[in-house]
Amino acid sequence: MGIPLITVHHPLSVDLPAPTPEDDVYTILRTLVWPWREERLDPLLLGFLFRSADRLRLYLASSQVPEGVVAVDTRPSGALTALLAALPSLITETCRYAEPDPYCVRLVDLTDW
């Protein structure tokens, strides 16, 4: 069927490939969609767009921005855990605002965070 098959006699004998940028993107999206908590998600992921190999734009709805959708530019290779934990407060920092695209009321640039 064209699927590579590797017979493993001992799990430590398999060389694992290095993480890819797609793995980092998956971590961001999974954490925003399923954060392992019971309360309502805020911010809520509405969609995403790959801007380049290491630039991801997240489209979010947040109670912190009642006037509409917030877009957030991030670098998947950056400090993901810290970024995702701080995201609710970072989207309100006016010093990080950039020119919004047609799909949002606010663009927050967190590529250097």
PDB file of C-alpha atoms in Angstrom:
ATOM      1  CA  MET A   1       0.000   0.000   0.000  1.00  0.00           C
ATOM      2  CA  GLY A   2       3.034   2.295  -0.071  1.00  0.00           C
ATOM      3  CA  ILE A   3       3.157   2.773   3.707  1.00  0.00           C
ATOM      4  CA  PRO A   4       6.627   2.434   5.263  1.00  0.00           C
ATOM      5  CA  LEU A   5       6.720  -0.394   7.801  1.00  0.00           C
ATOM      6  CA  ILE A   6       9.426  -0.580  10.443  1.00  0.00           C
ATOM      7  CA  THR A   7       9.817  -3.642  12.594  1.00  0.00           C
ATOM      8  CA  VAL A   8      10.824  -2.570  16.087  1.00  0.00           C
ATOM      9  CA  HIS A   9      12.337  -5.050  18.461  1.00  0.00           C
ATOM     10  CA  HIS A  10      13.189  -2.448  21.066  1.00  0.00           C
ATOM     11  CA  PRO A  11      11.522   1.018  21.159  1.00  0.00           C
ATOM     12  CA  LEU A  12      14.784   2.775  22.056  1.00  0.00           C
ATOM     13  CA  SER A  13      16.386   1.478  18.844  1.00  0.00           C
ATOM     14  CA  VAL A  14      14.188   3.711  16.656  1.00  0.00           C
ATOM     15  CA  ASP A  15      15.591   7.106  15.722  1.00  0.00           C
ATOM     16  CA  LEU A  16      12.769   9.625  15.960  1.00  0.00           C
ATOM     17  CA  PRO A  17      12.713  12.433  13.419  1.00  0.00           C
ATOM     18  CA  ALA A  18      13.266  15.991  14.585  1.00  0.00           C
ATOM     19  CA  PRO A  19      10.123  18.048  15.252  1.00  0.00           C
ATOM     20  CA  THR A  20       8.864  19.966  12.247  1.00  0.00           C
ATOM     21  CA  PRO A  21       7.262  23.418  12.073  1.00  0.00           C
ATOM     22  CA  GLU A  22       3.958  21.643  11.458  1.00  0.00           C
ATOM     23  CA  ASP A  23       4.311  19.940  14.852  1.00  0.00           C
ATOM     24  CA  ASP A  24       4.523  23.374  16.507  1.00  0.00           C
ATOM     25  CA  VAL A  25       1.436  24.581  14.625  1.00  0.00           C
ATOM     26  CA  TYR A  26      -0.439  21.485  15.721  1.00  0.00           C
ATOM     27  CA  THR A  27       0.507  22.235  19.349  1.00  0.00           C
ATOM     28  CA  ILE A  28      -0.892  25.775  19.087  1.00  0.00           C
ATOM     29  CA  LEU A  29      -4.155  24.715  17.448  1.00  0.00           C
ATOM     30  CA  ARG A  30      -4.729  21.720  19.734  1.00  0.00           C
ATOM     31  CA  THR A  31      -4.122  23.830  22.847  1.00  0.00           C
ATOM     32  CA  LEU A  32      -6.553  26.528  21.720  1.00  0.00           C
ATOM     33  CA  VAL A  33      -9.257  24.070  20.689  1.00  0.00           C
ATOM     34  CA  TRP A  34      -8.931  21.558  23.527  1.00  0.00           C
ATOM     35  CA  PRO A  35      -7.185  23.186  26.503  1.00  0.00           C
ATOM     36  CA  TRP A  36      -8.093  20.543  29.129  1.00  0.00           C
ATOM     37  CA  ARG A  37     -10.341  22.756  31.196  1.00  0.00           C
ATOM     38  CA  GLU A  38     -14.036  22.893  31.900  1.00  0.00           C
ATOM     39  CA  GLU A  39     -14.831  26.601  31.552  1.00  0.00           C
ATOM     40  CA  ARG A  40     -15.730  28.301  28.261  1.00  0.00           C
ATOM     41  CA  LEU A  41     -12.752  28.997  26.019  1.00  0.00           C
ATOM     42  CA  ASP A  42     -11.678  32.648  25.904  1.00  0.00           C
ATOM     43  CA  PRO A  43     -10.237  33.437  23.470  1.00  0.00           C
ATOM     44  CA  LEU A  44     -12.073  31.050  21.172  1.00  0.00           C
ATOM     45  CA  LEU A  45     -10.293  29.938  18.001  1.00  0.00           C
ATOM     46  CA  LEU A  46     -12.379  30.729  14.927  1.00  0.00           C
ATOM     47  CA  GLY A  47      -9.816  29.925  12.245  1.00  0.00           C
ATOM     48  CA  PHE A  48      -6.197  30.200  11.166  1.00  0.00           C
ATOM     49  CA  LEU A  49      -4.066  31.081   8.164  1.00  0.00           C
ATOM     50  CA  PHE A  50      -0.476  30.139   7.349  1.00  0.00           C
ATOM     51  CA  ARG A  51       1.318  33.365   6.424  1.00  0.00           C
ATOM     52  CA  SER A  52       4.719  31.718   5.867  1.00  0.00           C
ATOM     53  CA  ALA A  53       6.729  28.742   7.108  1.00  0.00           C
ATOM     54  CA  ASP A  54       7.110  30.259  10.601  1.00  0.00           C
ATOM     55  CA  ARG A  55       4.194  32.660  10.766  1.00  0.00           C
ATOM     56  CA  LEU A  56       0.671  31.673  11.696  1.00  0.00           C
ATOM     57  CA  ARG A  57      -2.323  34.002  11.935  1.00  0.00           C
ATOM     58  CA  LEU A  58      -4.971  32.954  14.440  1.00  0.00           C
ATOM     59  CA  TYR A  59      -8.493  34.370  14.238  1.00  0.00           C
ATOM     60  CA  LEU A  60     -10.057  34.582  17.694  1.00  0.00           C
ATOM     61  CA  ALA A  61     -13.227  35.705  19.430  1.00  0.00           C
ATOM     62  CA  SER A  62     -12.659  37.118  22.903  1.00  0.00           C
ATOM     63  CA  SER A  63     -14.684  38.750  25.640  1.00  0.00           C
ATOM     64  CA  GLN A  64     -11.742  41.201  25.893  1.00  0.00           C
ATOM     65  CA  VAL A  65     -12.575  42.478  22.381  1.00  0.00           C
ATOM     66  CA  PRO A  66     -16.372  42.654  22.129  1.00  0.00           C
ATOM     67  CA  GLU A  67     -16.338  44.638  18.883  1.00  0.00           C
ATOM     68  CA  GLY A  68     -15.326  41.655  16.719  1.00  0.00           C
ATOM     69  CA  VAL A  69     -12.723  39.149  15.593  1.00  0.00           C
ATOM     70  CA  VAL A  70      -9.093  39.513  16.656  1.00  0.00           C
ATOM     71  CA  ALA A  71      -6.272  38.240  14.456  1.00  0.00           C
ATOM     72  CA  VAL A  72      -3.003  37.305  16.138  1.00  0.00           C
ATOM     73  CA  ASP A  73       0.238  36.735  14.238  1.00  0.00           C
ATOM     74  CA  THR A  74       2.486  34.205  15.976  1.00  0.00           C
ATOM     75  CA  ARG A  75       5.688  32.292  15.304  1.00  0.00           C
ATOM     76  CA  PRO A  76       5.099  28.568  15.885  1.00  0.00           C
ATOM     77  CA  SER A  77       8.806  28.143  16.636  1.00  0.00           C
ATOM     78  CA  GLY A  78       8.557  30.616  19.536  1.00  0.00           C
ATOM     79  CA  ALA A  79       7.729  30.111  23.213  1.00  0.00           C
ATOM     80  CA  LEU A  80       4.380  28.386  22.721  1.00  0.00           C
ATOM     81  CA  THR A  81       3.430  27.564  26.300  1.00  0.00           C
ATOM     82  CA  ALA A  82       4.071  31.071  27.556  1.00  0.00           C
ATOM     83  CA  LEU A  83       2.334  32.644  24.555  1.00  0.00           C
ATOM     84  CA  LEU A  84      -0.810  30.566  24.900  1.00  0.00           C
ATOM     85  CA  ALA A  85      -1.023  31.235  28.628  1.00  0.00           C
ATOM     86  CA  ALA A  86      -0.616  34.998  28.124  1.00  0.00           C
ATOM     87  CA  LEU A  87      -2.771  35.297  25.010  1.00  0.00           C
ATOM     88  CA  PRO A  88      -5.925  36.653  26.729  1.00  0.00           C
ATOM     89  CA  SER A  89      -4.023  39.645  28.118  1.00  0.00           C
ATOM     90  CA  LEU A  90      -1.710  40.157  25.133  1.00  0.00           C
ATOM     91  CA  ILE A  91      -4.576  40.774  22.710  1.00  0.00           C
ATOM     92  CA  THR A  92      -5.485  43.916  24.656  1.00  0.00           C
ATOM     93  CA  GLU A  93      -2.027  45.561  24.523  1.00  0.00           C
ATOM     94  CA  THR A  94      -2.388  48.464  22.109  1.00  0.00           C
ATOM     95  CA  CYS A  95       1.380  48.724  21.526  1.00  0.00           C
ATOM     96  CA  ARG A  96       1.194  45.385  19.680  1.00  0.00           C
ATOM     97  CA  TYR A  97      -1.575  46.389  17.252  1.00  0.00           C
ATOM     98  CA  ALA A  98      -0.879  46.289  13.524  1.00  0.00           C
ATOM     99  CA  GLU A  99      -3.008  47.119  10.479  1.00  0.00           C
ATOM    100  CA  PRO A 100      -5.938  44.646  10.536  1.00  0.00           C
ATOM    101  CA  ASP A 101      -6.892  42.546   7.551  1.00  0.00           C
ATOM    102  CA  PRO A 102     -10.446  42.493   6.106  1.00  0.00           C
ATOM    103  CA  TYR A 103     -11.425  39.573   8.354  1.00  0.00           C
ATOM    104  CA  CYS A 104     -10.786  41.175  11.736  1.00  0.00           C
ATOM    105  CA  VAL A 105     -11.233  44.386  13.705  1.00  0.00           C
ATOM    106  CA  ARG A 106      -7.818  44.114  15.346  1.00  0.00           C
ATOM    107  CA  LEU A 107      -4.479  42.514  14.415  1.00  0.00           C
ATOM    108  CA  VAL A 108      -2.037  41.814  17.211  1.00  0.00           C
ATOM    109  CA  ASP A 109       1.569  41.104  16.234  1.00  0.00           C
ATOM    110  CA  LEU A 110       3.089  38.578  18.638  1.00  0.00           C
ATOM    111  CA  THR A 111       5.820  37.338  16.306  1.00  0.00           C
ATOM    112  CA  ASP A 112       8.515  38.903  18.486  1.00  0.00           C
ATOM    113  CA  TRP A 113       7.007  37.892  21.836  1.00  0.00           C
TER     114      TRP A 113
END
